[in-house]
């Protein structure tokens, strides 16, 4: 086995394991945030705190079947393999297990392999894989809840700034300007849309996510991020509308920002050559 094949294999295996955890985060983090939000609202109104049990934490208890409560044993929680062997059903009660679980695990593995293929083995590939995994998690949460939690979003921003000081990504000053420009540019777009349309078009999480991506790419590639996000977003929106979807129904923009940002971080120069005829 060649060294390159070994690294690709290790990246894929690590991605599968991380993907299993991302499924947990995408499910449990929003539940905990909504629980905290309801609790704070009741406290602000002077009402008694809800008697409901807090949702499970990110690190425990272990995964279980939501239908019967069966706690998964280690051999029932092997990424992708367990789902296939159990034919997508709980071993205890037979309830169907969503295909989303193995799909997310495979996606996380694919992102890790992509990062290693683009950057080569080393710290940069690990940083890119971490970026991809976080963007995947944010996309899942945004699709489910139209929410981009501050924790992972701002974590990406600070990670981008920190990596810039370590020589991964743009120079530190460029990363700082990129973060500020990303937030400001999308804030202007969101404000203009609200004034013209009389309703919100972008959420605060979208602004923070573009700021985070600006920290990873710097300010110069930000137009590419916007283009690479807006074009597929517009195409999907038009297709959904043509299929009968209410055009006033909000369409989460976070997944498209994640897609555009990922492409520009890994392949910004190639995309710039294709669009502008010159690298960044």
GROMACS .gro file of C-alpha atoms in nm:
model
  280
    1UNK     CA    1   0.000   0.000   0.000
    2UNK     CA    2   0.142   0.337  -0.101
    3UNK     CA    3   0.179   0.620   0.149
    4UNK     CA    4  -0.087   0.823  -0.031
    5UNK     CA    5  -0.334   0.534  -0.020
    6UNK     CA    6  -0.261   0.483   0.349
    7UNK     CA    7  -0.335   0.847   0.432
    8UNK     CA    8  -0.653   0.842   0.224
    9UNK     CA    9  -0.768   0.526   0.403
   10UNK     CA   10  -0.692   0.671   0.747
   11UNK     CA   11  -0.874   0.992   0.654
   12UNK     CA   12  -1.180   0.795   0.543
   13UNK     CA   13  -1.188   0.587   0.862
   14UNK     CA   14  -1.149   0.896   1.080
   15UNK     CA   15  -1.423   1.068   0.881
   16UNK     CA   16  -1.662   0.778   0.939
   17UNK     CA   17  -1.608   0.794   1.314
   18UNK     CA   18  -1.641   1.172   1.322
   19UNK     CA   19  -1.952   1.151   1.104
   20UNK     CA   20  -2.118   0.929   1.362
   21UNK     CA   21  -2.055   1.197   1.624
   22UNK     CA   22  -2.178   1.472   1.390
   23UNK     CA   23  -2.512   1.292   1.368
   24UNK     CA   24  -2.535   1.318   1.746
   25UNK     CA   25  -2.441   1.687   1.749
   26UNK     CA   26  -2.689   1.777   1.474
   27UNK     CA   27  -2.966   1.606   1.669
   28UNK     CA   28  -2.886   1.701   2.028
   29UNK     CA   29  -2.739   2.052   2.005
   30UNK     CA   30  -3.056   2.220   1.868
   31UNK     CA   31  -3.268   2.035   2.125
   32UNK     CA   32  -3.050   2.167   2.406
   33UNK     CA   33  -3.054   2.520   2.264
   34UNK     CA   34  -3.434   2.525   2.231
   35UNK     CA   35  -3.466   2.389   2.585
   36UNK     CA   36  -3.239   2.663   2.716
   37UNK     CA   37  -3.426   2.927   2.514
   38UNK     CA   38  -3.765   2.819   2.653
   39UNK     CA   39  -3.624   2.817   3.004
   40UNK     CA   40  -3.481   3.168   2.970
   41UNK     CA   41  -3.807   3.299   2.822
   42UNK     CA   42  -4.006   3.165   3.116
   43UNK     CA   43  -3.758   3.316   3.361
   44UNK     CA   44  -3.780   3.654   3.187
   45UNK     CA   45  -4.159   3.639   3.213
   46UNK     CA   46  -4.144   3.543   3.579
   47UNK     CA   47  -4.290   3.198   3.515
   48UNK     CA   48  -4.185   2.873   3.674
   49UNK     CA   49  -3.909   2.682   3.502
   50UNK     CA   50  -4.039   2.394   3.288
   51UNK     CA   51  -4.048   2.059   3.462
   52UNK     CA   52  -3.930   1.871   3.154
   53UNK     CA   53  -3.602   1.685   3.164
   54UNK     CA   54  -3.317   1.855   2.976
   55UNK     CA   55  -3.228   1.688   2.645
   56UNK     CA   56  -2.926   1.457   2.634
   57UNK     CA   57  -2.581   1.617   2.623
   58UNK     CA   58  -2.343   1.593   2.330
   59UNK     CA   59  -2.116   1.344   2.508
   60UNK     CA   60  -2.376   1.137   2.687
   61UNK     CA   61  -2.579   0.937   2.745
   62UNK     CA   62  -2.485   0.684   2.475
   63UNK     CA   63  -2.691   0.667   2.157
   64UNK     CA   64  -3.024   0.488   2.179
   65UNK     CA   65  -3.329   0.410   1.967
   66UNK     CA   66  -3.570   0.707   1.987
   67UNK     CA   67  -3.867   0.471   1.955
   68UNK     CA   68  -3.800   0.208   2.223
   69UNK     CA   69  -3.506   0.354   2.414
   70UNK     CA   70  -3.280   0.057   2.338
   71UNK     CA   71  -2.923   0.164   2.416
   72UNK     CA   72  -2.695   0.081   2.125
   73UNK     CA   73  -2.414  -0.160   2.198
   74UNK     CA   74  -2.072  -0.089   2.045
   75UNK     CA   75  -2.127  -0.338   1.761
   76UNK     CA   76  -2.461  -0.175   1.683
   77UNK     CA   77  -2.298   0.166   1.644
   78UNK     CA   78  -2.027   0.097   1.387
   79UNK     CA   79  -2.052   0.371   1.120
   80UNK     CA   80  -2.238   0.260   0.805
   81UNK     CA   81  -2.169  -0.111   0.867
   82UNK     CA   82  -2.417  -0.150   1.153
   83UNK     CA   83  -2.690   0.026   0.958
   84UNK     CA   84  -2.635  -0.204   0.661
   85UNK     CA   85  -2.620  -0.524   0.868
   86UNK     CA   86  -2.937  -0.429   1.054
   87UNK     CA   87  -3.103  -0.331   0.725
   88UNK     CA   88  -3.172   0.016   0.855
   89UNK     CA   89  -3.378  -0.098   1.154
   90UNK     CA   90  -3.345  -0.107   1.532
   91UNK     CA   91  -3.235  -0.453   1.642
   92UNK     CA   92  -3.465  -0.438   1.947
   93UNK     CA   93  -3.796  -0.305   1.812
   94UNK     CA   94  -3.758  -0.307   1.434
   95UNK     CA   95  -3.826   0.066   1.394
   96UNK     CA   96  -3.673   0.209   1.077
   97UNK     CA   97  -3.353   0.408   1.125
   98UNK     CA   98  -3.316   0.705   0.892
   99UNK     CA   99  -3.078   0.662   0.600
  100UNK     CA  100  -2.947   1.005   0.692
  101UNK     CA  101  -2.718   0.848   0.953
  102UNK     CA  102  -2.497   0.649   0.713
  103UNK     CA  103  -2.519   0.927   0.452
  104UNK     CA  104  -2.376   1.180   0.699
  105UNK     CA  105  -2.104   0.934   0.801
  106UNK     CA  106  -2.008   0.879   0.437
  107UNK     CA  107  -2.018   1.254   0.372
  108UNK     CA  108  -1.783   1.317   0.665
  109UNK     CA  109  -1.548   1.050   0.530
  110UNK     CA  110  -1.564   1.206   0.185
  111UNK     CA  111  -1.479   1.550   0.324
  112UNK     CA  112  -1.176   1.410   0.506
  113UNK     CA  113  -1.052   1.235   0.193
  114UNK     CA  114  -1.114   1.552  -0.010
  115UNK     CA  115  -0.912   1.757   0.241
  116UNK     CA  116  -0.616   1.519   0.226
  117UNK     CA  117  -0.631   1.504  -0.154
  118UNK     CA  118  -0.636   1.885  -0.179
  119UNK     CA  119  -0.377   1.972   0.086
  120UNK     CA  120  -0.172   1.656   0.128
  121UNK     CA  121  -0.119   1.482   0.462
  122UNK     CA  122  -0.047   1.721   0.747
  123UNK     CA  123  -0.190   1.994   0.970
  124UNK     CA  124  -0.349   2.182   0.680
  125UNK     CA  125  -0.550   1.877   0.575
  126UNK     CA  126  -0.663   1.826   0.935
  127UNK     CA  127  -0.771   2.191   0.954
  128UNK     CA  128  -0.963   2.160   0.628
  129UNK     CA  129  -1.130   1.840   0.744
  130UNK     CA  130  -1.235   2.014   1.066
  131UNK     CA  131  -1.377   2.298   0.859
  132UNK     CA  132  -1.570   2.056   0.640
  133UNK     CA  133  -1.710   1.862   0.935
  134UNK     CA  134  -1.825   2.180   1.107
  135UNK     CA  135  -1.986   2.312   0.789
  136UNK     CA  136  -2.162   1.978   0.743
  137UNK     CA  137  -2.300   1.993   1.097
  138UNK     CA  138  -2.417   2.352   1.055
  139UNK     CA  139  -2.585   2.261   0.726
  140UNK     CA  140  -2.777   1.974   0.885
  141UNK     CA  141  -2.896   2.194   1.172
  142UNK     CA  142  -2.995   2.476   0.937
  143UNK     CA  143  -3.192   2.239   0.715
  144UNK     CA  144  -3.375   2.096   1.015
  145UNK     CA  145  -3.432   2.410   1.222
  146UNK     CA  146  -3.332   2.713   1.012
  147UNK     CA  147  -3.075   2.782   1.280
  148UNK     CA  148  -2.699   2.833   1.274
  149UNK     CA  149  -2.584   2.802   1.637
  150UNK     CA  150  -2.329   3.052   1.762
  151UNK     CA  151  -2.106   2.786   1.918
  152UNK     CA  152  -1.983   2.609   1.604
  153UNK     CA  153  -2.020   2.920   1.384
  154UNK     CA  154  -1.809   3.147   1.602
  155UNK     CA  155  -1.577   2.854   1.670
  156UNK     CA  156  -1.506   2.845   1.297
  157UNK     CA  157  -1.434   3.218   1.299
  158UNK     CA  158  -1.182   3.195   1.583
  159UNK     CA  159  -1.028   2.882   1.432
  160UNK     CA  160  -0.974   3.066   1.103
  161UNK     CA  161  -0.808   3.358   1.280
  162UNK     CA  162  -0.591   3.127   1.491
  163UNK     CA  163  -0.481   2.921   1.192
  164UNK     CA  164  -0.390   3.242   1.009
  165UNK     CA  165  -0.140   3.320   1.285
  166UNK     CA  166   0.004   2.970   1.242
  167UNK     CA  167   0.057   3.014   0.868
  168UNK     CA  168  -0.247   2.818   0.748
  169UNK     CA  169  -0.475   3.032   0.534
  170UNK     CA  170  -0.441   3.403   0.461
  171UNK     CA  171  -0.214   3.638   0.660
  172UNK     CA  172  -0.362   3.741   0.996
  173UNK     CA  173  -0.449   4.096   0.889
  174UNK     CA  174  -0.620   3.967   0.575
  175UNK     CA  175  -0.815   3.712   0.780
  176UNK     CA  176  -0.937   3.982   1.020
  177UNK     CA  177  -1.044   4.207   0.733
  178UNK     CA  178  -1.210   3.908   0.567
  179UNK     CA  179  -1.415   3.834   0.878
  180UNK     CA  180  -1.525   4.196   0.913
  181UNK     CA  181  -1.599   4.229   0.541
  182UNK     CA  182  -1.796   3.904   0.532
  183UNK     CA  183  -2.025   4.013   0.814
  184UNK     CA  184  -2.062   4.370   0.687
  185UNK     CA  185  -2.134   4.277   0.326
  186UNK     CA  186  -2.407   4.031   0.411
  187UNK     CA  187  -2.549   4.270   0.672
  188UNK     CA  188  -2.592   4.532   0.399
  189UNK     CA  189  -2.761   4.277   0.173
  190UNK     CA  190  -2.992   4.161   0.453
  191UNK     CA  191  -3.080   4.518   0.551
  192UNK     CA  192  -3.150   4.619   0.191
  193UNK     CA  193  -3.372   4.316   0.137
  194UNK     CA  194  -3.565   4.385   0.456
  195UNK     CA  195  -3.625   4.747   0.352
  196UNK     CA  196  -3.732   4.655  -0.001
  197UNK     CA  197  -3.932   4.339   0.067
  198UNK     CA  198  -4.061   4.419   0.413
  199UNK     CA  199  -3.947   4.085   0.555
  200UNK     CA  200  -3.630   3.912   0.663
  201UNK     CA  201  -3.429   3.743   0.391
  202UNK     CA  202  -3.119   3.639   0.583
  203UNK     CA  203  -3.072   3.545   0.946
  204UNK     CA  204  -2.799   3.657   1.181
  205UNK     CA  205  -2.641   3.313   1.160
  206UNK     CA  206  -2.579   3.360   0.788
  207UNK     CA  207  -2.391   3.683   0.858
  208UNK     CA  208  -2.174   3.515   1.121
  209UNK     CA  209  -2.106   3.218   0.895
  210UNK     CA  210  -1.983   3.440   0.611
  211UNK     CA  211  -1.768   3.625   0.865
  212UNK     CA  212  -1.620   3.290   0.970
  213UNK     CA  213  -1.553   3.195   0.609
  214UNK     CA  214  -1.394   3.536   0.555
  215UNK     CA  215  -1.148   3.451   0.832
  216UNK     CA  216  -1.056   3.132   0.644
  217UNK     CA  217  -1.015   3.284   0.297
  218UNK     CA  218  -0.944   3.655   0.353
  219UNK     CA  219  -1.133   3.943   0.197
  220UNK     CA  220  -1.026   3.904  -0.168
  221UNK     CA  221  -1.202   3.569  -0.234
  222UNK     CA  222  -1.524   3.671  -0.056
  223UNK     CA  223  -1.702   3.758  -0.384
  224UNK     CA  224  -1.624   3.404  -0.501
  225UNK     CA  225  -1.778   3.263  -0.183
  226UNK     CA  226  -2.093   3.466  -0.241
  227UNK     CA  227  -2.114   3.361  -0.608
  228UNK     CA  228  -2.047   2.995  -0.528
  229UNK     CA  229  -2.322   3.011  -0.264
  230UNK     CA  230  -2.583   3.222  -0.440
  231UNK     CA  231  -2.583   3.042  -0.776
  232UNK     CA  232  -2.671   2.692  -0.644
  233UNK     CA  233  -2.905   2.853  -0.390
  234UNK     CA  234  -3.092   3.033  -0.667
  235UNK     CA  235  -3.107   2.721  -0.885
  236UNK     CA  236  -3.241   2.504  -0.603
  237UNK     CA  237  -3.488   2.775  -0.504
  238UNK     CA  238  -3.622   2.800  -0.859
  239UNK     CA  239  -3.650   2.423  -0.892
  240UNK     CA  240  -3.839   2.397  -0.563
  241UNK     CA  241  -4.071   2.680  -0.664
  242UNK     CA  242  -4.134   2.514  -1.000
  243UNK     CA  243  -4.218   2.198  -0.808
  244UNK     CA  244  -4.493   2.375  -0.615
  245UNK     CA  245  -4.310   2.513  -0.313
  246UNK     CA  246  -4.439   2.844  -0.177
  247UNK     CA  247  -4.188   3.105  -0.291
  248UNK     CA  248  -4.235   3.296   0.035
  249UNK     CA  249  -4.135   2.992   0.240
  250UNK     CA  250  -3.783   3.049   0.381
  251UNK     CA  251  -3.503   2.846   0.225
  252UNK     CA  252  -3.205   2.793   0.458
  253UNK     CA  253  -2.900   2.965   0.309
  254UNK     CA  254  -2.646   2.814   0.548
  255UNK     CA  255  -2.590   2.495   0.344
  256UNK     CA  256  -2.520   2.700   0.032
  257UNK     CA  257  -2.277   2.926   0.218
  258UNK     CA  258  -2.109   2.613   0.352
  259UNK     CA  259  -2.082   2.468   0.002
  260UNK     CA  260  -1.946   2.788  -0.149
  261UNK     CA  261  -1.702   2.845   0.135
  262UNK     CA  262  -1.571   2.490   0.120
  263UNK     CA  263  -1.504   2.511  -0.253
  264UNK     CA  264  -1.327   2.846  -0.224
  265UNK     CA  265  -1.110   2.738   0.070
  266UNK     CA  266  -0.990   2.429  -0.114
  267UNK     CA  267  -1.012   2.536  -0.478
  268UNK     CA  268  -1.034   2.916  -0.480
  269UNK     CA  269  -0.754   2.962  -0.732
  270UNK     CA  270  -0.906   2.717  -0.980
  271UNK     CA  271  -1.247   2.880  -0.945
  272UNK     CA  272  -1.095   3.226  -0.993
  273UNK     CA  273  -0.914   3.112  -1.308
  274UNK     CA  274  -1.240   2.976  -1.445
  275UNK     CA  275  -1.435   3.294  -1.367
  276UNK     CA  276  -1.172   3.566  -1.403
  277UNK     CA  277  -0.902   3.404  -1.611
  278UNK     CA  278  -0.647   3.458  -1.332
  279UNK     CA  279  -0.577   3.308  -0.989
  280UNK     CA  280  -0.654   3.492  -0.666
   0.00000   0.00000   0.00000
